[in-house]
mmCIF file of C-alpha atoms in Angstrom:
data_model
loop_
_atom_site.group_PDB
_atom_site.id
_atom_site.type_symbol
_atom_site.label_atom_id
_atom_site.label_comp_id
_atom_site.label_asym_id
_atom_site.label_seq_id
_atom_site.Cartn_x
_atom_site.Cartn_y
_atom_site.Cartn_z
ATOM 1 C CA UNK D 1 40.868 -67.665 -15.478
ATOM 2 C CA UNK D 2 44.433 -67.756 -17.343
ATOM 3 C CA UNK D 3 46.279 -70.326 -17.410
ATOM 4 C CA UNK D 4 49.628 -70.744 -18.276
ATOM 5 C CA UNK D 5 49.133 -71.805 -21.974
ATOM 6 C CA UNK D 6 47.304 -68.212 -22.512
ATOM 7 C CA UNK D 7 43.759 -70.050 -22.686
ATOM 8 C CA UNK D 8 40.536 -68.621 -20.407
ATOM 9 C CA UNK D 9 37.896 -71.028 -18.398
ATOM 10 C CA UNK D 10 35.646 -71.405 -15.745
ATOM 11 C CA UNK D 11 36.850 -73.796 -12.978
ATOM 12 C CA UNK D 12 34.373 -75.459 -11.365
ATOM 13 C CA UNK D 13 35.546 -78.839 -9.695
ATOM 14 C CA UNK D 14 38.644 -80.328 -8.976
ATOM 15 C CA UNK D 15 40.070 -83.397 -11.427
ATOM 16 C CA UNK D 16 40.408 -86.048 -8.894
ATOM 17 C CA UNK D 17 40.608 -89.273 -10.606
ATOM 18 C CA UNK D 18 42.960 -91.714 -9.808
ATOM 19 C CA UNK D 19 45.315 -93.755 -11.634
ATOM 20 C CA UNK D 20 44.604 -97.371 -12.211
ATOM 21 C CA UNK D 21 46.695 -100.602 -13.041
ATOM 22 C CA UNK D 22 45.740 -102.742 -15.668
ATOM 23 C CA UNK D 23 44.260 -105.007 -13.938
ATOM 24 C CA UNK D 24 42.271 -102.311 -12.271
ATOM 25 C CA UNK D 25 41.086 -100.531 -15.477
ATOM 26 C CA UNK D 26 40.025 -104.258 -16.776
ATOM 27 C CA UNK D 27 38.462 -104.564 -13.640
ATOM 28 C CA UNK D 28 36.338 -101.512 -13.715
ATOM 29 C CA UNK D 29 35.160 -101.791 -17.321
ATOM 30 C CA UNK D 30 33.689 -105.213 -16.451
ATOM 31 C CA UNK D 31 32.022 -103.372 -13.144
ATOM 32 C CA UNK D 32 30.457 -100.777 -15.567
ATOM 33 C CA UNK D 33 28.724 -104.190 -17.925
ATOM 34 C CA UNK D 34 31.500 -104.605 -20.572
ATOM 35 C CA UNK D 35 31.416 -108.271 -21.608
ATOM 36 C CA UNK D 36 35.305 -108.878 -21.352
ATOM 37 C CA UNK D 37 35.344 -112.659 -22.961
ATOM 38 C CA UNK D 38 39.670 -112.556 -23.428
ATOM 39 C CA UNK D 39 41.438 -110.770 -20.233
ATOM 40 C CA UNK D 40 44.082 -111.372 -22.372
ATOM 41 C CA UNK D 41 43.373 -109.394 -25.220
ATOM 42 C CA UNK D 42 42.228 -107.146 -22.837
ATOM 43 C CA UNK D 43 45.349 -106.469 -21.080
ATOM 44 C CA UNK D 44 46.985 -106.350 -24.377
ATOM 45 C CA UNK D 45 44.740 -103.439 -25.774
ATOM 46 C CA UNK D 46 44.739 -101.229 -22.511
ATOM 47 C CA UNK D 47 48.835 -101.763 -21.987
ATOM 48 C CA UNK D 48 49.745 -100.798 -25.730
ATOM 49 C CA UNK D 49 46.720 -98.444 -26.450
ATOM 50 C CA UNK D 50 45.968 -96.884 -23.213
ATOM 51 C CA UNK D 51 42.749 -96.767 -21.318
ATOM 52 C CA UNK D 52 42.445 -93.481 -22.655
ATOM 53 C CA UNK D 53 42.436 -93.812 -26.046
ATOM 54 C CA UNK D 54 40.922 -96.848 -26.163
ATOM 55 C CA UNK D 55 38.006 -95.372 -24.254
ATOM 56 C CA UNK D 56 36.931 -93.105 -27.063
ATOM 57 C CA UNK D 57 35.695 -96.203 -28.949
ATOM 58 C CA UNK D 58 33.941 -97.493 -26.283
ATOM 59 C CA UNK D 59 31.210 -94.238 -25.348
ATOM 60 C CA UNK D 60 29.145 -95.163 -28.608
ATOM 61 C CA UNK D 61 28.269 -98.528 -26.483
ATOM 62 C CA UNK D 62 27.507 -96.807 -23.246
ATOM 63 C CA UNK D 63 23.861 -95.444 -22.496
ATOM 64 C CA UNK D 64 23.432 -92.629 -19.291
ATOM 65 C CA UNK D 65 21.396 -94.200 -16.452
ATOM 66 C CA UNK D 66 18.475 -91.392 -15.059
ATOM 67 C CA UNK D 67 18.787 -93.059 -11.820
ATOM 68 C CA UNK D 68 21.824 -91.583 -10.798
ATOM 69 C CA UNK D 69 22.899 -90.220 -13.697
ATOM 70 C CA UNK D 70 25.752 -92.569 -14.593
ATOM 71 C CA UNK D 71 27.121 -93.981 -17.922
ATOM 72 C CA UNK D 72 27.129 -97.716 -18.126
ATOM 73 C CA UNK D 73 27.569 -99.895 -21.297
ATOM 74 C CA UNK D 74 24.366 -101.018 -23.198
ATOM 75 C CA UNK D 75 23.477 -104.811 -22.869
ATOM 76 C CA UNK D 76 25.315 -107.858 -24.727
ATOM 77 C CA UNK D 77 28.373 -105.143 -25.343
ATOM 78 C CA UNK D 78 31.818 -107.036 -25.549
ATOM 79 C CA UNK D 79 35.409 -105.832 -25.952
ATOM 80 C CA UNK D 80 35.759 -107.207 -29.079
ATOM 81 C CA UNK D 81 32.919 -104.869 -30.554
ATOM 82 C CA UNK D 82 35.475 -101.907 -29.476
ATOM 83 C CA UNK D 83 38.313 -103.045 -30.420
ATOM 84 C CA UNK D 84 36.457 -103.554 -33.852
ATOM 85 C CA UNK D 85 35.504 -99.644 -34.126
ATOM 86 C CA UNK D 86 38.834 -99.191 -33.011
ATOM 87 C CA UNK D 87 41.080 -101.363 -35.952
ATOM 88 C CA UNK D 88 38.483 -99.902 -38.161
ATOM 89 C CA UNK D 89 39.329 -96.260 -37.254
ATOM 90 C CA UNK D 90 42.830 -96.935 -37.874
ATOM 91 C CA UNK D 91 42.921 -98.538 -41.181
ATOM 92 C CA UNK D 92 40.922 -95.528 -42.465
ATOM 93 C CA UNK D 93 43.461 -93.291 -41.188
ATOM 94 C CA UNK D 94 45.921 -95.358 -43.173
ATOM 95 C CA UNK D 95 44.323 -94.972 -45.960
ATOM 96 C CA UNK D 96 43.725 -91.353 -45.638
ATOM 97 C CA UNK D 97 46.841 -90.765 -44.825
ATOM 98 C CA UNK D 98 47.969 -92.710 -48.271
ATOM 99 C CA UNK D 99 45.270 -90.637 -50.037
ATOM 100 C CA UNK D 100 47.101 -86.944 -48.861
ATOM 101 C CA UNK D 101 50.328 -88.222 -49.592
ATOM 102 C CA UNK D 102 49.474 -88.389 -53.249
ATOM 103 C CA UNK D 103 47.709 -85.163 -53.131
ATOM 104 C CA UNK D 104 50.509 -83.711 -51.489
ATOM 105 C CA UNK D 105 53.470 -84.675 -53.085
ATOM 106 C CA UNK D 106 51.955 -83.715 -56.682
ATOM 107 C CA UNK D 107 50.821 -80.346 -55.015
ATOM 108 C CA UNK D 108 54.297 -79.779 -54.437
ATOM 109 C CA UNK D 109 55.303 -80.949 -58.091
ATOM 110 C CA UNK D 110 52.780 -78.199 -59.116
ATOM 111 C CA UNK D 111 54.052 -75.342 -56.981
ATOM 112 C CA UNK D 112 57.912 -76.016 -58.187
ATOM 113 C CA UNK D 113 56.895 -77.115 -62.078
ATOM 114 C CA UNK D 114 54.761 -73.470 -62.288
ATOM 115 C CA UNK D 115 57.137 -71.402 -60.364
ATOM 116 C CA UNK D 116 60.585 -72.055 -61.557
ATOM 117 C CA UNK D 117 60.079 -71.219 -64.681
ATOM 118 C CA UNK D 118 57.185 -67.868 -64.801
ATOM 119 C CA UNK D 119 59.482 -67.006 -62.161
ATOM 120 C CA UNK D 120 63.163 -68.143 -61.171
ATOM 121 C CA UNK D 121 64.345 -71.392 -59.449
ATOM 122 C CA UNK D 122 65.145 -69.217 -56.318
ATOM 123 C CA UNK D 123 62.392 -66.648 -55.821
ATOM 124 C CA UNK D 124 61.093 -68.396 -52.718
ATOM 125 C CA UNK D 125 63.938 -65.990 -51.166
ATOM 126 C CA UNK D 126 62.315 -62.558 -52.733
ATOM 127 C CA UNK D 127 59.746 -61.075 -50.532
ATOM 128 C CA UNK D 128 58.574 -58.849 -53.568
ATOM 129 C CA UNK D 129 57.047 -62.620 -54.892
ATOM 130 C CA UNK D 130 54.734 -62.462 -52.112
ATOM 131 C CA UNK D 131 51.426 -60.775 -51.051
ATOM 132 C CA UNK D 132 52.120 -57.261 -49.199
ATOM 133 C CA UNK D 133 49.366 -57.649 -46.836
ATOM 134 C CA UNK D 134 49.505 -58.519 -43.220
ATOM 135 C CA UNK D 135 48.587 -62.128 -41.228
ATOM 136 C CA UNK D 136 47.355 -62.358 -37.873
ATOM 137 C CA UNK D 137 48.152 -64.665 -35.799
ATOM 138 C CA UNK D 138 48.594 -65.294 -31.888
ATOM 139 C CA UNK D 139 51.344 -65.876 -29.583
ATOM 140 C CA UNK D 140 50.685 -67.002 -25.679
ATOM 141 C CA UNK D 141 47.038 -65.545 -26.033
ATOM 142 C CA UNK D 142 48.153 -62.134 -27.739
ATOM 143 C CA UNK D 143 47.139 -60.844 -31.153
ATOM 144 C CA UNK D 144 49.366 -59.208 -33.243
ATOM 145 C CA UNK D 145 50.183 -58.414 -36.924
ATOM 146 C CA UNK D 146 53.282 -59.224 -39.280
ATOM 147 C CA UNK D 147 54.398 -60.306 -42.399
ATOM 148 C CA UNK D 148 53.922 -63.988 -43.908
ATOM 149 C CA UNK D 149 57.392 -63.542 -45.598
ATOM 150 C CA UNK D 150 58.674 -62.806 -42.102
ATOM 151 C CA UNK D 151 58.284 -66.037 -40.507
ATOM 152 C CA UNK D 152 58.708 -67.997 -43.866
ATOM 153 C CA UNK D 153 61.910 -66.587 -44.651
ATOM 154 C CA UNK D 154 63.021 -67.755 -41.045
ATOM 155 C CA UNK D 155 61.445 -71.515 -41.768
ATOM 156 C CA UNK D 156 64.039 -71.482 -44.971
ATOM 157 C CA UNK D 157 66.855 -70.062 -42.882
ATOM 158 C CA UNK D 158 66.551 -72.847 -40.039
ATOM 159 C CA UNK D 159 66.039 -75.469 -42.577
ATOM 160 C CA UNK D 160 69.040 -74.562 -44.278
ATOM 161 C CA UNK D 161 71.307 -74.094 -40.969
ATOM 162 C CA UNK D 162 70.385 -77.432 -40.249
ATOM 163 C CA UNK D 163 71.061 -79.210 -42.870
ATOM 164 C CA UNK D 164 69.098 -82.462 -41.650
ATOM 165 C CA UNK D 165 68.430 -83.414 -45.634
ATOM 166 C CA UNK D 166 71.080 -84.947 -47.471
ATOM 167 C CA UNK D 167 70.216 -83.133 -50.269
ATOM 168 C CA UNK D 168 70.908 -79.907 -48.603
ATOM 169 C CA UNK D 169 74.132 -81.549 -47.297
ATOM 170 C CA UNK D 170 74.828 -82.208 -50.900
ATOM 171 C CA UNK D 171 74.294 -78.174 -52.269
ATOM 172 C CA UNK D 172 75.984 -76.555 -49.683
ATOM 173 C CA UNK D 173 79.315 -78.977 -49.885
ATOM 174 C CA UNK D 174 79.390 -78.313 -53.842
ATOM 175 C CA UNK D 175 77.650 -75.193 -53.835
ATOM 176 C CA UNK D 176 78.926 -71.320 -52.777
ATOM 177 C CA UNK D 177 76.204 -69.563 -53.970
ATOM 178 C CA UNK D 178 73.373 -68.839 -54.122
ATOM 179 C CA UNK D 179 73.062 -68.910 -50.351
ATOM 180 C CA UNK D 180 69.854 -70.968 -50.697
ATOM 181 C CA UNK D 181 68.614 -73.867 -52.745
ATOM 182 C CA UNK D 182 66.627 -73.931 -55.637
ATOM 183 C CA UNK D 183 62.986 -74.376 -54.552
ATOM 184 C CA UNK D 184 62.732 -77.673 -56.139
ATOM 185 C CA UNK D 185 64.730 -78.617 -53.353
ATOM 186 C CA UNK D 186 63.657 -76.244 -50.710
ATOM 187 C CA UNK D 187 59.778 -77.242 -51.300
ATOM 188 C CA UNK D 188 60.954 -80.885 -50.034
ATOM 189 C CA UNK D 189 62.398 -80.009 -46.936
ATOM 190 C CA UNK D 190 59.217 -77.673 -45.860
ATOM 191 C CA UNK D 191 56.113 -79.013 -43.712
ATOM 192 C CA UNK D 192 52.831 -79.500 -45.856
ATOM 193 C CA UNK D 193 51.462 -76.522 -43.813
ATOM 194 C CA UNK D 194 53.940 -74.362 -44.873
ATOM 195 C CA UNK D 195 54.040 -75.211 -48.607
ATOM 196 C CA UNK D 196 49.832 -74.543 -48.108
ATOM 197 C CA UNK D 197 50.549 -71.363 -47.038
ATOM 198 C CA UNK D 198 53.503 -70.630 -49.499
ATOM 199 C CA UNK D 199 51.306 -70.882 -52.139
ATOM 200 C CA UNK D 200 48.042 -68.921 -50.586
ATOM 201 C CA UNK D 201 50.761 -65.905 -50.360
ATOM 202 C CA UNK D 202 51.614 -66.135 -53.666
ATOM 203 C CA UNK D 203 51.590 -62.412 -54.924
ATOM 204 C CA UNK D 204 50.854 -63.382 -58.425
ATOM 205 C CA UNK D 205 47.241 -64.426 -58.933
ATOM 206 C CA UNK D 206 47.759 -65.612 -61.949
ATOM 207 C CA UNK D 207 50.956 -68.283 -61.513
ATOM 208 C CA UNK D 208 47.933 -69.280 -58.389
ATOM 209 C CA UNK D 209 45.705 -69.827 -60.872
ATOM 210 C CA UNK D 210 48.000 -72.183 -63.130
ATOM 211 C CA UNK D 211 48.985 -74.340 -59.992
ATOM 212 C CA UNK D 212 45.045 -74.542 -59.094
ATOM 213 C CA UNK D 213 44.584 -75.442 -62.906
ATOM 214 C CA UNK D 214 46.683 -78.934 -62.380
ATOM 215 C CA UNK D 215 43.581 -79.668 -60.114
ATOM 216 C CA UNK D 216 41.027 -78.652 -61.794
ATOM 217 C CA UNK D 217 39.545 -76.432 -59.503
ATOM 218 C CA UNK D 218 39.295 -72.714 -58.632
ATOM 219 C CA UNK D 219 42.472 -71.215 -56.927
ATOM 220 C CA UNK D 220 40.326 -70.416 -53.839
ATOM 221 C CA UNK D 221 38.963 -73.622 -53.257
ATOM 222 C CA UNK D 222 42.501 -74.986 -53.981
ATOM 223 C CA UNK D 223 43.781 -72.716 -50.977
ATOM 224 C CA UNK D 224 41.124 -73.563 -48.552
ATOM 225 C CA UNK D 225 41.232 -77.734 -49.577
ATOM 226 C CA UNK D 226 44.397 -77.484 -48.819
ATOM 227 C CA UNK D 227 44.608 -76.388 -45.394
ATOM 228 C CA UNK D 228 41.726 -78.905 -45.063
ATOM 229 C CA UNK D 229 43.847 -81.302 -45.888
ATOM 230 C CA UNK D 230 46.922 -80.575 -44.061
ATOM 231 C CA UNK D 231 44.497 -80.511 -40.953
ATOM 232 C CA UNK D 232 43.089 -83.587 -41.505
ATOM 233 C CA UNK D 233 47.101 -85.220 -42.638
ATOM 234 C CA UNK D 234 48.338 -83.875 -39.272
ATOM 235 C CA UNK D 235 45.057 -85.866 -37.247
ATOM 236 C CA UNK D 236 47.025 -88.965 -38.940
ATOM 237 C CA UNK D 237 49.976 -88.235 -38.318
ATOM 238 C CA UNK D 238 49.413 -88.103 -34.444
ATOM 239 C CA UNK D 239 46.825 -90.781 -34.336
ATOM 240 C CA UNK D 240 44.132 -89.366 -33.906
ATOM 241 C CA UNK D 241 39.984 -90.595 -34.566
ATOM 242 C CA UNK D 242 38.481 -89.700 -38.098
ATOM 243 C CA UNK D 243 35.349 -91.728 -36.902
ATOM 244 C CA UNK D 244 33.250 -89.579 -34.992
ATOM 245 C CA UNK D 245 35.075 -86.577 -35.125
ATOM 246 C CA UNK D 246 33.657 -83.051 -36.362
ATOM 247 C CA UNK D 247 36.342 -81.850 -38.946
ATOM 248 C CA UNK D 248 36.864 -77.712 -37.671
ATOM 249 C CA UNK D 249 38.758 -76.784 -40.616
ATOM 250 C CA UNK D 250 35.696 -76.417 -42.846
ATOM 251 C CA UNK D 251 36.492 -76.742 -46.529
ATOM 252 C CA UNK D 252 34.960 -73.934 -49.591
ATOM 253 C CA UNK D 253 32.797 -76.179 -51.474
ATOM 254 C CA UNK D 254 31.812 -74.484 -55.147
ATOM 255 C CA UNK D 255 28.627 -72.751 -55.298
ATOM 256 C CA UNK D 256 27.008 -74.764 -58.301
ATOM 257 C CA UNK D 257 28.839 -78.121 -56.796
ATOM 258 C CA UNK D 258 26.048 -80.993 -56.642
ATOM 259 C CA UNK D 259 28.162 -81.441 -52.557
ATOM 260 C CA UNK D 260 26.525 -78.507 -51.344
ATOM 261 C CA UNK D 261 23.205 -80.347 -51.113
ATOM 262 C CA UNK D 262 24.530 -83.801 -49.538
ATOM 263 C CA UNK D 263 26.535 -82.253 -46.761
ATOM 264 C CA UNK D 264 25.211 -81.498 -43.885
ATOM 265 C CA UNK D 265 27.480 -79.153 -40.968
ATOM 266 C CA UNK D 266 26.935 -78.496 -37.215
ATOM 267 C CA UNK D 267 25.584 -74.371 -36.848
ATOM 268 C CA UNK D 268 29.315 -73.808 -36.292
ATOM 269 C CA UNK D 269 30.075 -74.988 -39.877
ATOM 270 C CA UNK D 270 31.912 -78.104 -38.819
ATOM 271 C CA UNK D 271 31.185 -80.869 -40.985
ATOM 272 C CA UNK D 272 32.169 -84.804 -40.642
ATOM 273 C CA UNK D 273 34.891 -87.304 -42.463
ATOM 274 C CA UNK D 274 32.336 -87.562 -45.701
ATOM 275 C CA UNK D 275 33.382 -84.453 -47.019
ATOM 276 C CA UNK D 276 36.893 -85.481 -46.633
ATOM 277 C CA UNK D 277 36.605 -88.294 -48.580
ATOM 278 C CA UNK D 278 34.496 -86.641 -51.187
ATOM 279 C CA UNK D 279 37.629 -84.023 -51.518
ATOM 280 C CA UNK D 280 40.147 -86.748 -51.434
ATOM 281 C CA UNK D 281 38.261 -88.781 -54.563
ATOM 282 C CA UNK D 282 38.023 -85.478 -56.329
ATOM 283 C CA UNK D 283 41.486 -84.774 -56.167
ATOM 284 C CA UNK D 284 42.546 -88.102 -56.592
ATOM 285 C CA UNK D 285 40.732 -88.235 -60.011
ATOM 286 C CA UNK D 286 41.735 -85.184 -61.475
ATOM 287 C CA UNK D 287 45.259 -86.146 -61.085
ATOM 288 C CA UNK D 288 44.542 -89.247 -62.973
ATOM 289 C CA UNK D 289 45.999 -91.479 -59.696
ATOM 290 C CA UNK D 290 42.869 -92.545 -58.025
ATOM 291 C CA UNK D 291 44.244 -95.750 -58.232
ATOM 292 C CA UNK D 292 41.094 -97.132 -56.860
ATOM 293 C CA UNK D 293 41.336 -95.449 -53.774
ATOM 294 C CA UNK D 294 37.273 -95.163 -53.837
ATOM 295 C CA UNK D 295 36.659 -98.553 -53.902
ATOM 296 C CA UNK D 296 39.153 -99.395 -51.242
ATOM 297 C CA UNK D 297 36.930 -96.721 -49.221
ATOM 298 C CA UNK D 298 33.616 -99.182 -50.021
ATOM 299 C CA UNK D 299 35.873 -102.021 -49.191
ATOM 300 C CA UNK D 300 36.834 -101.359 -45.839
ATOM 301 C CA UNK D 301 33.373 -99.894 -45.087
ATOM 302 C CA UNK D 302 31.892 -103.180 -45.952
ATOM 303 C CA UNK D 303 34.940 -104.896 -44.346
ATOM 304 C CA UNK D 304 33.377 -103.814 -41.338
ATOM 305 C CA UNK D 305 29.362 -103.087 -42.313
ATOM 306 C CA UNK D 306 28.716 -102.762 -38.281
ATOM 307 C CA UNK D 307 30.376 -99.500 -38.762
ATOM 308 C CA UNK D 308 28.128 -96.359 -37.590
ATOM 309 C CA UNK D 309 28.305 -94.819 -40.935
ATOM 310 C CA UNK D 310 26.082 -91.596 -39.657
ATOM 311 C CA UNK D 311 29.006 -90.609 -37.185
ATOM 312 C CA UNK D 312 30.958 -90.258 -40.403
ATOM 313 C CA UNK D 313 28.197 -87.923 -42.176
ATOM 314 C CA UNK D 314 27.350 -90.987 -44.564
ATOM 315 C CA UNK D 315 23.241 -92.213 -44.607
ATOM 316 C CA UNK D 316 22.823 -95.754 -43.412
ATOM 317 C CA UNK D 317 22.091 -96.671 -47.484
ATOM 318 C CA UNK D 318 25.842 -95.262 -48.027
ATOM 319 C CA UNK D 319 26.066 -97.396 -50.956
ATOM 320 C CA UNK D 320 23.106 -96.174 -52.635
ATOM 321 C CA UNK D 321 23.640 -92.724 -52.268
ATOM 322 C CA UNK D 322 23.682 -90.227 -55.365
ATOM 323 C CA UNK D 323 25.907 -88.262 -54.244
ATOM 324 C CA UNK D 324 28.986 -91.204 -55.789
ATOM 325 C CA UNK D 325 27.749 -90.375 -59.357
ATOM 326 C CA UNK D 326 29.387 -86.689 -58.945
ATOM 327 C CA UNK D 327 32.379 -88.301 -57.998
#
């Protein structure tokens, strides 16, 4: 069937649940064996998390029942043990999110230090700078072909029009021409998606390779870690789990890199937060800023050592593992 957002599925039963109070959803967790010692802290969570959310860290406690095949929580499982999982999910993100903004920020330092001077402060603006080929992408469940510098070219022109930076403000009050910025300012006012793929569209290979260079690895795995990690930056940036999630952006690992034998993806290639922070440490220490970001990792895993560490692709002996001395 198609709906209206263009996607294709097979109905088979209608969604029929209702909407609960609070009080109701507190209610019903309790029914279904969820120790609830505080109703307070209880109401709190569910009226400033959402049942919703909040019920994504409460399936690993809940066990299916053969009888008649409903999912009930385990025995001796409490609230607090939830809400736990759930404080622990979000100071990772927090710290992930700190992670990428390092990464990012001297990614963009990279880009603008390499390209203004091989090339010209302004050639963001001169399609022959980019790769002639086509992209594909999709619009409303159609395919069709076109250029990157197309839609790039159109991201610059909006951003420009708008004017929401003061810096822009600032060049176009004192400035006639050249109609657009320099890209030292331009590459501050673009998304960390489209400075990703700015630089995969980069026609010379060799001004790719310099910008790869300032992270020590190849220009290809630079591209693809990349749009790893603007995934994974977005996930933050709306909230969303890193515990327990299967990462579907998977990132090029080198073919001689010791990584290749300590991860482990789903048949479909998707692979779990380890990798993530194996990338982020990587980076991180290349740059010379790890700033300890490695052992605030260990610290908040031991902060809360109840943690399922496997639902993050780490082995129960996390600590131990050899994979840390490559890293």
């Amino acid at each position: 069937m198609r709906t209206t957002t263009g996607y294709f599925f097979m109905a088979t039963k209608k969604y029929a649940k209702p909407a609960l109070t609070i009080s109701e959803q507190i209610e019903f967790l309790s029914s279904q064996g969820l120790e609830i010692l505080d109703e307070q802290l209880a109401h709190n969570i569910l009226s400033t998390v959402s049942y919703y959310r909040f019920s994504s860290y409460l399936l690993p406690f809940k066990q299916r029942h053969q009888e008649n095949n409903s999912r009930r929580f385990k025995d001796n499982i409490s609230l607090d043990q939830a809400w736990k999982l759930y404080q622990f999910d979000r100071e990772l993100r927090l710290l992930v999110s700190d992670a990428i903004e390092r990464i990012e920020i001297a990614f963009r330092a990279a880009i603008t230090n390499t390209t203004s001077v091989r090339l010209h402060p302004f050639w963001y603006t001169e399609r022959e700078h980019f790769k002639k080929h086509k992209v594909r992408t999709t619009h409303h469940g159609l395919t069709r072909k076109k250029d990157f510098f197309d839609d790039f070219f159109k991201t610059v022109q909006n951003i420009c029009q708008s004017k929401q930076e003061v810096f822009l403000q600032h060049y176009y009050q004192n400035y006639s021409e050249p109609e657009f910025p320099p890209i030292w300012m331009m590459i501050e006012a673009l998304s960390f998606g489209a400075v990703s793929k700015m630089f995969d569209n980069i026609q010379s290979i060799e001004i790719r390779n310099e910008i790869a260079s300032v992270f020590g690895q190849h220009t290809t795995v630079i591209e693809s870690w990349m749009r790893t990690l603007t995934y994974t930056r977005n996930l933050c940036a709306h909230h969303s789990r890193l515990w327990n999630r299967w990462f579907v952006i998977p990132p090029v690992i080198p073919k001689f890199d010791p990584l290749k034998n300590h991860i482990k993806p789903d048949p479909d290639g998707n692979f779990r937060f380890q990798l993530i922070a194996f990338i982020i440490i990587r980076l991180l220490e290349k740059l010379s800023i790890q700033d300890n970001w490695k052992k605030q990792l260990f610290g908040l895993f031991e902060k809360y050592e109840e943690f399922p560490s496997w639902q993050m692709g780490f082995n129960s002996n996390w600590p131990e593992d050899p994979i840390w001395e490559y890293l």
